[in-house]
XYZ file of C-alpha atoms in Angstrom:
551
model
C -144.314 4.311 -29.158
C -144.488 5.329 -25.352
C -141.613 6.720 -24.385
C -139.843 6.947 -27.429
C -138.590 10.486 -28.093
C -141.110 12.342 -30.623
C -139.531 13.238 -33.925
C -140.253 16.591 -35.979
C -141.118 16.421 -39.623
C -142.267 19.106 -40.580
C -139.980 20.381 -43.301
C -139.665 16.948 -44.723
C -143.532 16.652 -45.046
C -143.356 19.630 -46.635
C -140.990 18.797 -48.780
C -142.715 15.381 -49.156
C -145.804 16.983 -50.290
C -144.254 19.679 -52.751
C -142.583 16.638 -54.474
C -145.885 15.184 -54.935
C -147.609 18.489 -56.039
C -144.926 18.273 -58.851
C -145.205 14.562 -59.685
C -149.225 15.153 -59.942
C -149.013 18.005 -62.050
C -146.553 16.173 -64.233
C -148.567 13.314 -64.716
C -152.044 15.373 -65.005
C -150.033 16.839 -68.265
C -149.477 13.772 -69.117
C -152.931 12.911 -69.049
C -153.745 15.590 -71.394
C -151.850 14.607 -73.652
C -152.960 11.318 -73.995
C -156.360 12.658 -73.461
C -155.566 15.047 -77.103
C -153.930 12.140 -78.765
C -157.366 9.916 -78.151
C -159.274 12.787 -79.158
C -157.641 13.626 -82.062
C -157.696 9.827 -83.530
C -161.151 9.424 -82.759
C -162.122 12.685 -84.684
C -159.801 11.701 -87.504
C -161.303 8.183 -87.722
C -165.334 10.768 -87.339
C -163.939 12.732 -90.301
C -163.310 9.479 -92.433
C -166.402 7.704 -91.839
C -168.009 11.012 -92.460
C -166.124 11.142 -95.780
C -166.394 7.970 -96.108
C -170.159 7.719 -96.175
C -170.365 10.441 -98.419
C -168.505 8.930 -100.859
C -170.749 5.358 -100.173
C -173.894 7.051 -100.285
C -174.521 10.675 -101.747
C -171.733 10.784 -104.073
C -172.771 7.034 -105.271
C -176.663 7.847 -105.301
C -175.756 10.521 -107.507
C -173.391 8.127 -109.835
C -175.845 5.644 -110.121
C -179.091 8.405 -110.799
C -176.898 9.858 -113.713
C -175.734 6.668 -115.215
C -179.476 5.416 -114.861
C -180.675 8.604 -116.889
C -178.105 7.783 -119.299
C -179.388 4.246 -119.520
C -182.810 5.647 -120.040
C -181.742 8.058 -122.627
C -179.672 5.824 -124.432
C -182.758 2.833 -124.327
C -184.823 5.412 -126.164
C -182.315 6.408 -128.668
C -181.563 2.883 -129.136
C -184.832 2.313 -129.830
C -185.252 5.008 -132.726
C -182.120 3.906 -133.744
C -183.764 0.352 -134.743
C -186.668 1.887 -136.291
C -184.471 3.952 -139.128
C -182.018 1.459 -139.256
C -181.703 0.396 -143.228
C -180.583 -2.915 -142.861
C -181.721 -6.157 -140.769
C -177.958 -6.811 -139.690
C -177.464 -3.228 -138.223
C -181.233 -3.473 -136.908
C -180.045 -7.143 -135.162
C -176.498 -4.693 -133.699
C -178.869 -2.078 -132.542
C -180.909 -4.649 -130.574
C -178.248 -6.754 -128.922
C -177.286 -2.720 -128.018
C -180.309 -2.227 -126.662
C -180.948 -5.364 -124.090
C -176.869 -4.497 -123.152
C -178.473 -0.904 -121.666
C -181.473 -2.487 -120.086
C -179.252 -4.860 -118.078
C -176.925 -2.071 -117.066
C -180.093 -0.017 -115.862
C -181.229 -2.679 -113.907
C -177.689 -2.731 -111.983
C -178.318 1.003 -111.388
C -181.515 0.270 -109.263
C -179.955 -2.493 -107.671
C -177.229 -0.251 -106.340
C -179.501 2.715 -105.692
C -182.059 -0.510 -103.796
C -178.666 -0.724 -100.976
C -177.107 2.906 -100.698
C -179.653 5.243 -100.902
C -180.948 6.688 -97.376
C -184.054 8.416 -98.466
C -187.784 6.988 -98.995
C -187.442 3.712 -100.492
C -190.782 4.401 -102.461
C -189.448 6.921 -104.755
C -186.955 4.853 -105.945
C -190.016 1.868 -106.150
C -191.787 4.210 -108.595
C -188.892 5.086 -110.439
C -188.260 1.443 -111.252
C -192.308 0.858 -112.153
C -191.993 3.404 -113.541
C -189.108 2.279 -115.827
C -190.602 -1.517 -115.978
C -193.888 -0.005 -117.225
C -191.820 1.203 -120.769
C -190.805 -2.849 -121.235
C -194.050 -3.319 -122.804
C -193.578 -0.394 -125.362
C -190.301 -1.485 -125.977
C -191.000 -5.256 -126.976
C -194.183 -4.205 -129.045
C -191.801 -1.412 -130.600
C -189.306 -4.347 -131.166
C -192.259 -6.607 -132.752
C -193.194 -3.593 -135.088
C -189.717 -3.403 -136.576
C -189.037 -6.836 -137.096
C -192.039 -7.104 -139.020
C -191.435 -4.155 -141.353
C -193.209 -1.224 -140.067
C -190.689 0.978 -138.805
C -192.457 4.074 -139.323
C -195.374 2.739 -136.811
C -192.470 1.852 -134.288
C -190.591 4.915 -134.683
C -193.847 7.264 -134.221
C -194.923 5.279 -131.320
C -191.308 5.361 -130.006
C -191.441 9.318 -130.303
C -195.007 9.367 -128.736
C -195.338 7.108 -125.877
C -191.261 6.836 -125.572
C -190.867 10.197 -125.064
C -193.146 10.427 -122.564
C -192.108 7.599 -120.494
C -188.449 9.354 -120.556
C -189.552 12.490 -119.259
C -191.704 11.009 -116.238
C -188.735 8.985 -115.478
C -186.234 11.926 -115.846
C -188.145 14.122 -113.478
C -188.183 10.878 -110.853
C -184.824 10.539 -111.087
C -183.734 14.047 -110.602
C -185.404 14.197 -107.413
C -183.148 11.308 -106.184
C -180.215 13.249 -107.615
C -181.258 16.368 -105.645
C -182.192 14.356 -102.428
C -178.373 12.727 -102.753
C -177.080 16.506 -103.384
C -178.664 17.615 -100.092
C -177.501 14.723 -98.370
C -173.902 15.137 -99.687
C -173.817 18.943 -98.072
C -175.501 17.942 -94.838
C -172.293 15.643 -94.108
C -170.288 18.188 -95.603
C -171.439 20.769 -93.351
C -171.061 17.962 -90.467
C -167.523 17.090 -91.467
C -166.608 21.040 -91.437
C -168.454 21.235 -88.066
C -166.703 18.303 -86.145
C -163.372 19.765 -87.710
C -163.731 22.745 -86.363
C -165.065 21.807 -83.009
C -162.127 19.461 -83.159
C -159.732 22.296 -83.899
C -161.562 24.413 -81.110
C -161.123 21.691 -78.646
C -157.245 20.815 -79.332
C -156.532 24.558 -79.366
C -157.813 24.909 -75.915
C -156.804 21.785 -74.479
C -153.113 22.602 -75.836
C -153.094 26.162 -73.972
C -154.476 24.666 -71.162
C -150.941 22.021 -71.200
C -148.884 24.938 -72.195
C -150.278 27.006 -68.822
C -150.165 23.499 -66.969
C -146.701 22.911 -67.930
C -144.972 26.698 -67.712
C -146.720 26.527 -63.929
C -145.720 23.540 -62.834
C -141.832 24.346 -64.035
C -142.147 27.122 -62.624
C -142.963 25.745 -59.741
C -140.407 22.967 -60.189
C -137.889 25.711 -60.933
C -138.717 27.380 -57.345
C -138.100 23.938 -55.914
C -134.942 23.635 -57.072
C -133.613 26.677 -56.545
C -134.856 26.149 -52.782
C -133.388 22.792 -52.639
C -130.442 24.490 -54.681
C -129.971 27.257 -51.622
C -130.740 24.469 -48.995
C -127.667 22.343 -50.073
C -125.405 25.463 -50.730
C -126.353 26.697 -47.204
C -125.323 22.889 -45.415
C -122.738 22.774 -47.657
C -121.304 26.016 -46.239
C -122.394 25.080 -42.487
C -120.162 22.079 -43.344
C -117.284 24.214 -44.933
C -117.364 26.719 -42.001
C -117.832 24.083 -39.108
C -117.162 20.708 -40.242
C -113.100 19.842 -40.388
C -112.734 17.753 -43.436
C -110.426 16.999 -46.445
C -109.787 14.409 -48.952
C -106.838 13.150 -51.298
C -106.712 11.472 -54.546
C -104.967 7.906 -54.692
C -101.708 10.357 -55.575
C -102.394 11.886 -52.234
C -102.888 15.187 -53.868
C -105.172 17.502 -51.956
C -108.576 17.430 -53.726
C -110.623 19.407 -51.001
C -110.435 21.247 -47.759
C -112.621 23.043 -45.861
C -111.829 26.817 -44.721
C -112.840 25.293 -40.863
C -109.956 22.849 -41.099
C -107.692 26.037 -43.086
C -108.486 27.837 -39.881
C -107.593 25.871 -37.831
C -104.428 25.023 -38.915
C -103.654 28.208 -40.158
C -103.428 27.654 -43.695
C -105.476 29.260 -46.754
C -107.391 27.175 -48.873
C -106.452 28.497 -51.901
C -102.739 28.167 -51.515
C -102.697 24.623 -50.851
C -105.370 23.326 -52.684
C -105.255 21.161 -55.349
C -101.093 20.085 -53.858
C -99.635 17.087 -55.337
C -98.250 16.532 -51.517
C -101.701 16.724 -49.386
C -100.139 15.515 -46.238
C -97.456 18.281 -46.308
C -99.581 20.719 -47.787
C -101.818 20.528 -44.378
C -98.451 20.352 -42.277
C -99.024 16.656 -41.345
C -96.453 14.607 -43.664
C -93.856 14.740 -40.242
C -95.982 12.859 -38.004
C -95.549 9.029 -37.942
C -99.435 8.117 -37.194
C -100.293 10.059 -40.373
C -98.035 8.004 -42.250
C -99.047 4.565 -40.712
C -102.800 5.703 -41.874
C -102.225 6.616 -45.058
C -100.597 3.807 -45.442
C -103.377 1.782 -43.999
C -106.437 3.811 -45.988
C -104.547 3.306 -49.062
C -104.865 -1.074 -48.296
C -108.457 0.158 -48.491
C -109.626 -0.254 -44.738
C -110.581 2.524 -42.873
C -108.818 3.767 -39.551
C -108.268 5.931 -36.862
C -105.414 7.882 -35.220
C -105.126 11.070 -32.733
C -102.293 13.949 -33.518
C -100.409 16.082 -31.207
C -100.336 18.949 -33.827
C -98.504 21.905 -31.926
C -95.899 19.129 -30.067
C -92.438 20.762 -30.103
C -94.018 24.056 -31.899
C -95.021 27.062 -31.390
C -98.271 28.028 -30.157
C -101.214 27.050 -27.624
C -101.771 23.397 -27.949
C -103.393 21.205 -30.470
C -105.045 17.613 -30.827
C -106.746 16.412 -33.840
C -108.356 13.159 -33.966
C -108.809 11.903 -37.421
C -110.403 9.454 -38.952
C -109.493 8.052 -43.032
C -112.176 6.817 -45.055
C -111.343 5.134 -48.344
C -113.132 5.895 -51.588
C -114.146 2.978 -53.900
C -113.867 3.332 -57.459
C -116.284 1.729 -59.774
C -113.118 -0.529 -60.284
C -113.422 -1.937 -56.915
C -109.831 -0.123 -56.579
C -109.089 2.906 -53.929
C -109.588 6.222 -55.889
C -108.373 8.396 -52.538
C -109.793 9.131 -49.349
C -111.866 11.211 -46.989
C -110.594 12.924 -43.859
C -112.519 14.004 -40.783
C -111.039 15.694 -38.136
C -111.736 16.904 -34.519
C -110.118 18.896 -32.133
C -109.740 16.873 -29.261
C -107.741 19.208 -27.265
C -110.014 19.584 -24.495
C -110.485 16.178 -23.753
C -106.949 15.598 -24.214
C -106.049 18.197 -21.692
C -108.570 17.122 -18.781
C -107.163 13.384 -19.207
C -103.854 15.194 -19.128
C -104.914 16.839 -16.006
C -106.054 13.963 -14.635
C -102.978 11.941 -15.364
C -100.449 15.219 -14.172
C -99.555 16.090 -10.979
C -100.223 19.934 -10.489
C -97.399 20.798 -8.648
C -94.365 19.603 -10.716
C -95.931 19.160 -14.193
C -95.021 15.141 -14.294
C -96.975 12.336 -14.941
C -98.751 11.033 -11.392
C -98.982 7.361 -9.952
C -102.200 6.244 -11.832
C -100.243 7.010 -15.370
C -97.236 5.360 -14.145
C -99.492 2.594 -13.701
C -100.535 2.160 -16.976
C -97.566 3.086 -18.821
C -95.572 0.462 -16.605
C -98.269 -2.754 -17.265
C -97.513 -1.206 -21.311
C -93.896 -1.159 -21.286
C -93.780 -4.364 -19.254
C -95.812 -6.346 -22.414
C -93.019 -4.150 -24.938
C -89.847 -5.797 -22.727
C -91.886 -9.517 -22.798
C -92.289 -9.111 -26.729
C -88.879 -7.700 -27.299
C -86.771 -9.658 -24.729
C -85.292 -5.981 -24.016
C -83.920 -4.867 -20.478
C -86.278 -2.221 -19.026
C -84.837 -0.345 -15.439
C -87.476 0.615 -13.315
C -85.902 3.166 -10.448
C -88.020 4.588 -7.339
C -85.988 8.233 -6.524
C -86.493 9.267 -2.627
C -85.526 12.799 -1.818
C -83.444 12.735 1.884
C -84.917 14.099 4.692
C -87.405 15.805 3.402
C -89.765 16.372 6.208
C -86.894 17.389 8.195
C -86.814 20.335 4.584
C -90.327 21.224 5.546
C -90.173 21.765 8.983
C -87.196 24.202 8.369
C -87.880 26.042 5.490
C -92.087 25.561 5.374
C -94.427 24.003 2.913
C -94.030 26.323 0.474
C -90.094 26.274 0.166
C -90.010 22.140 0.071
C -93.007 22.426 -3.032
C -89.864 24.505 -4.506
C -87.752 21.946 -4.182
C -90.001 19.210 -5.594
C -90.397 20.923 -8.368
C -86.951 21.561 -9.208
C -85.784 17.763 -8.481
C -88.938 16.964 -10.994
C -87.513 19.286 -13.276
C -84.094 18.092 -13.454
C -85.118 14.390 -13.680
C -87.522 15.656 -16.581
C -84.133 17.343 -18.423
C -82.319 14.245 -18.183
C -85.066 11.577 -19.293
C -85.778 13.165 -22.562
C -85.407 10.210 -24.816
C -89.277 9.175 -26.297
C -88.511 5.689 -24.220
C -88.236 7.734 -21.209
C -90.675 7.986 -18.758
C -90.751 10.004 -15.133
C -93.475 10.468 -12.609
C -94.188 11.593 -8.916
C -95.713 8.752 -7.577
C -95.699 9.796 -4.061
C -94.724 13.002 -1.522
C -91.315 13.201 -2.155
C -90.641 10.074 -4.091
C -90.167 9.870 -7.802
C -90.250 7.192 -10.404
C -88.002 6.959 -13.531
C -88.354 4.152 -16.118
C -86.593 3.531 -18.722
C -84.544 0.750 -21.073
C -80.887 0.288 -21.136
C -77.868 -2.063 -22.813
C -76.786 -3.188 -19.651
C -76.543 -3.308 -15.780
C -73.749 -0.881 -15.331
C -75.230 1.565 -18.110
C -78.414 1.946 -16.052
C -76.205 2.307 -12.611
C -74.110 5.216 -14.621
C -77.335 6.758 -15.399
C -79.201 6.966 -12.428
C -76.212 8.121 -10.458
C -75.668 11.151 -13.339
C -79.590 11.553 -11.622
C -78.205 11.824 -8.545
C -75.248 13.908 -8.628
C -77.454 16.276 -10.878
C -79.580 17.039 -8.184
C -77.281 17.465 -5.616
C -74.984 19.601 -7.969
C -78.519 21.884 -7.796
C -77.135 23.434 -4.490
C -80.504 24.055 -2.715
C -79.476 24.717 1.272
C -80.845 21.572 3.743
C -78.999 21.465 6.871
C -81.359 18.818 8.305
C -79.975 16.581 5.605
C -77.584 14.068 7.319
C -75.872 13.419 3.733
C -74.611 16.685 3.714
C -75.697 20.268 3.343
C -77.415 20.374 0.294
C -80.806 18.757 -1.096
C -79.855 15.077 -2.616
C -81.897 11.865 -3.286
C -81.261 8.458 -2.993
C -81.960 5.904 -5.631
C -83.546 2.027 -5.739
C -83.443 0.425 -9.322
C -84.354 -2.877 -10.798
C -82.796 -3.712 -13.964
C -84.673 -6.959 -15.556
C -85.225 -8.477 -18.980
C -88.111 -9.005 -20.087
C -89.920 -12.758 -20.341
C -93.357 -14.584 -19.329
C -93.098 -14.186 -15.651
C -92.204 -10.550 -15.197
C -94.947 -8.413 -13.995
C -95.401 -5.101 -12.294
C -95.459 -6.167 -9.100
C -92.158 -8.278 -9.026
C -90.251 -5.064 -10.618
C -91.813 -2.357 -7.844
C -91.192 -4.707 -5.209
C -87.456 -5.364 -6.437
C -86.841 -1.383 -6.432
C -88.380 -0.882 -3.230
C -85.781 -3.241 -2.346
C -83.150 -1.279 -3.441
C -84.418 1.585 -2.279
C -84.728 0.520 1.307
C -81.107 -0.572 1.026
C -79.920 2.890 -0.069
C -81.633 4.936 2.489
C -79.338 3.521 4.997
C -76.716 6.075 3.446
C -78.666 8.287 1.688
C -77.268 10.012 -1.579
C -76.420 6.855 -2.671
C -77.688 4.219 -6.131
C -78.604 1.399 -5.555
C -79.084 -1.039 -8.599
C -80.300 -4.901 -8.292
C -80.957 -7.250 -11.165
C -84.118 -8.621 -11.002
C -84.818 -12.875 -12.331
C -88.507 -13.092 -12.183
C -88.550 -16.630 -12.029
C -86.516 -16.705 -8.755
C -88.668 -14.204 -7.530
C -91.863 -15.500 -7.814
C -91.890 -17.162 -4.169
C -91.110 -13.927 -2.523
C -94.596 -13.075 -1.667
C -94.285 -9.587 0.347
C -91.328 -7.304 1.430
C -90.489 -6.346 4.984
C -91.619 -2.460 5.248
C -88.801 0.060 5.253
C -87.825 2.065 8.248
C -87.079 5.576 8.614
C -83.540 6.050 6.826
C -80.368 6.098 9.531
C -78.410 9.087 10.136
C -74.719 9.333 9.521
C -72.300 9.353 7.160
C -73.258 9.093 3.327
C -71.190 7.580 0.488
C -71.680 8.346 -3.134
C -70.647 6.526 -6.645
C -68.390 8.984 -7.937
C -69.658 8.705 -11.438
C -71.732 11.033 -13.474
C -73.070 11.729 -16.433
C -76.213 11.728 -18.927
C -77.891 8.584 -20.584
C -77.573 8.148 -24.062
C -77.927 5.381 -26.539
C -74.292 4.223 -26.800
């Protein structure tokens, strides 16, 4: 399609048509096979009609010519026998004997009349040939019934015998003819067997060559494919941060990029019944909220400050859990991919820090106000939100210089930072030389105790200002709202409320100034009056200091 991105194949058509090079050469042999099967039934089922008409027609011509010479014989003999026979009762014996044979002889030429495959003729003279001694017989018969034997037995030995011997020699030649024809399909049969033989042999080599080639080839293959896999698998093992646990949450896998990066080795904490603390993340609550969540079977998502409160440069992991199914339907473990996020973490860090004292700017405080604000409406909590102003400030710069009153910002930010250092606790620079401090508390008084512990800590800092007009040291000057937290408290009615404040302490300076804040009786108050410059002249302080703490 136009402007669709083109997409290279080449190795997978390759590998596409090497697949089918094996899957051809499979089925060819196959093919040959069935192709020797057939061949070998149809020159089994050659070799039986080939045996089979030998036994049907030379080996039954042959049957049939003896027993017919026989018959011939024994009509002759029977014949004689009547002649010199002494009384009329074995005479009558001899007789019936004798039309028994000539019966049976005429079955012979019937048979030789449908399976013999030579000249039909010859076998036509052989039986005129026969018919043509009827005659002798029934006037050889005639002479014996009435009394002279000795004429019928000398014409018997006469004529008889020489009707036997042209029939003998007539029927010998059909024996021989059947003889010949019985070692032409003899000499067929052994032919087509070993031409059979011949042709298996060579077809079979030619499978046995097919086959070792195409396993060898198939062999290649997969020892390519083999080395492929093993070479992704190590890309993956040496790049790819990944782990997984059993439903036990033993450590099943790991690679050595996810080792190295945590700086752990593979083979000591493989295969540990405790995967989480075997990879040095069993401490952190988010791990413990996913595992508990990937163990419910859905998958989830979470991002890890690894290095927070260690040693070391820093380190965020995002990680994502991915359940595994067994063929129970039932959660056998799960996967674990992981990412260092640290760079991204660190520009949105940057862009959420200010530069010169390390705390979190105006456009955090922002967003973690509008968050802690829907915390203090969900837990009905009081939440203090104080704006910190350091005193004559400008009068600090044009005495001491730029340089000196960044100094001094940065120590101020640095002692608010010590003090708020509860998880709750938040403090930013949201402006020049103002600061912001938020935070939850008990009471009213509790936050007014902390903020002026704020305040007297900075002042107790020492730092020389003799433009300041609440004495001769750097202070600040503090505007709080304290509020609980309901349906009509927003952001705006809590800044304005310690703006308030804080305009009401910069008319002494060095001074805290706490108000409790009702949002519903402050929702009419649509704007405040903008502060002037703070007064000169005496400044009065809460004598009471001190660090917040949960009690």
């Amino acid at each position: 399609m136009e402007g669709q991105p083109q997409i290279r194949t080449g190795k997978k058509t390759q590998r596409t048509f090497a697949e089918r090079r094996i899957v051809w050469g499979f089925a060819f042999i196959i093919g040959l096979m069935c192709a020797v099967v057939f061949y070998a039934a149809v020159t089994q089922n050659h070799l039986a009609r080939q045996a089979e008409q030998i036994h049907e027609h030379p080996l039954a011509v042959t049957t049939a010519v003896g027993e017919l010479m026989v018959g011939i014989v024994s009509v002759h003999s029977s014949l004689a026998d009547a002649a010199l026979a002494k009384s009329d009762e074995d005479r009558t014996k001899v007789l019936l004997k004798l039309e028994q044979l000539h019966q049976q002889t005429l079955e012979q030429f019937t048979l030789l009349d449908e399976r013999f495959l030579g000249d039909q003729d010859e076998i036509d003279e052989l039986k005129e040939a026969y018919l043509k001694w009827v005659p002798l017989r029934e006037k050889v018969e005639a002479l014996i019934l009435s009394g002279n034997a000795e004429t019928a037995l000398a014409l018997t030995r006469l004529e008889g015998t020489r009707l036997v011997a042209d029939q003998t020699v007539k029927a010998q030649r059909l024996a021989d003819f059947a003889d010949t024809k019985a070692r032409e399909f003899l000499d067929e049969a052994t032919s087509s067997r070993r031409t059979s033989l011949i042709a298996i042999v060579v077809v079979l080599a030619i499978i046995v060559a097919l086959s070792v080639w195409v396993a060898r080839h198939a062999v290649r293959r997969l020892q390519s494919f083999n080395n492929e896999v093993f070479r992704y698998l190590s890309l993956v093992d040496q790049n790819i941060m990944t782990a997984s646990l059993t439903a036990e949450g033993a450590l099943a896998s790991v690679t050595n990029a996810l080792c190295r990066k945590l700086g752990l080795a593979r083979r000591e904490i493989l295969g540990a019944p405790g995967g989480l603390q075997a990879l040095g993340l069993d401490t952190y609550p988010e791990m413990r909220k996913l595992w508990l969540t990937v163990n419910s079977g859905a998958r989830c998502a979470t991002e890890v400050d690894f290095r927070a409160g260690g040693v070391g440069e820093p380190l965020w992991l995002g990680i994502r859990a991915v359940p595994e199914e067994a063929v129970t339907g039932a959660v056998a473990g799960c996967s674990l991919f992981f990412l260092d996020i640290t760079d991204r973490k660190q520009v949105e860090e940057l862009s959420l820090t200010d530069q010169l004292t390390g705390l979190h700017n105006r456009r955090h405080f922002e967003s973690v106000l509008d968050r802690e604000l829907r915390i203090a409406r969900r837990s009905k909590g009081l939440l203090t939100l104080a704006i910190i102003d350091v005193d004559c400030f400008k009068g600090y710069n044009d005495t001491f210089g730029h340089p000196a009153g960044d100094r001094v910002l940065t120590r101020v930010a640095q002692t608010l930072r010590t003090a708020l250092r509860r998880p709750t606790d938040h403090v930013f620079r949201i402006g020049g030389e103002e600061f912001a401090a938020l935070f939850g508390a008990t009471d009213l008084a509790q936050s007014r105790r902390f903020l002026d512990g704020l305040r007297q800590a900075v002042e107790n800092l020492g730092i020389e200002h003799l433009e300041n007009s609440a004495g001769p040291v750097v202070t600040v000057t503090a505007g709080a709202s304290v509020c609980s937290g309901g349906p009509h408290l927003t952001a705006h009615l809590l800044t304005s409320e310690a703006d308030r404040a804080l305009y009401e302490g910069k008319r002494q300076r060095n001074v805290v100034v706490v108000n409790e804040l009702n949002p519903a009786s402050e929702l009419a108050s649509a704007h405040l009056p903008p502060r002037p410059s703070a007064p000169t002249g005496p400044d009065s302080t809460i004598e009471i200091t001190g660090t917040f703490s949960d009690e």
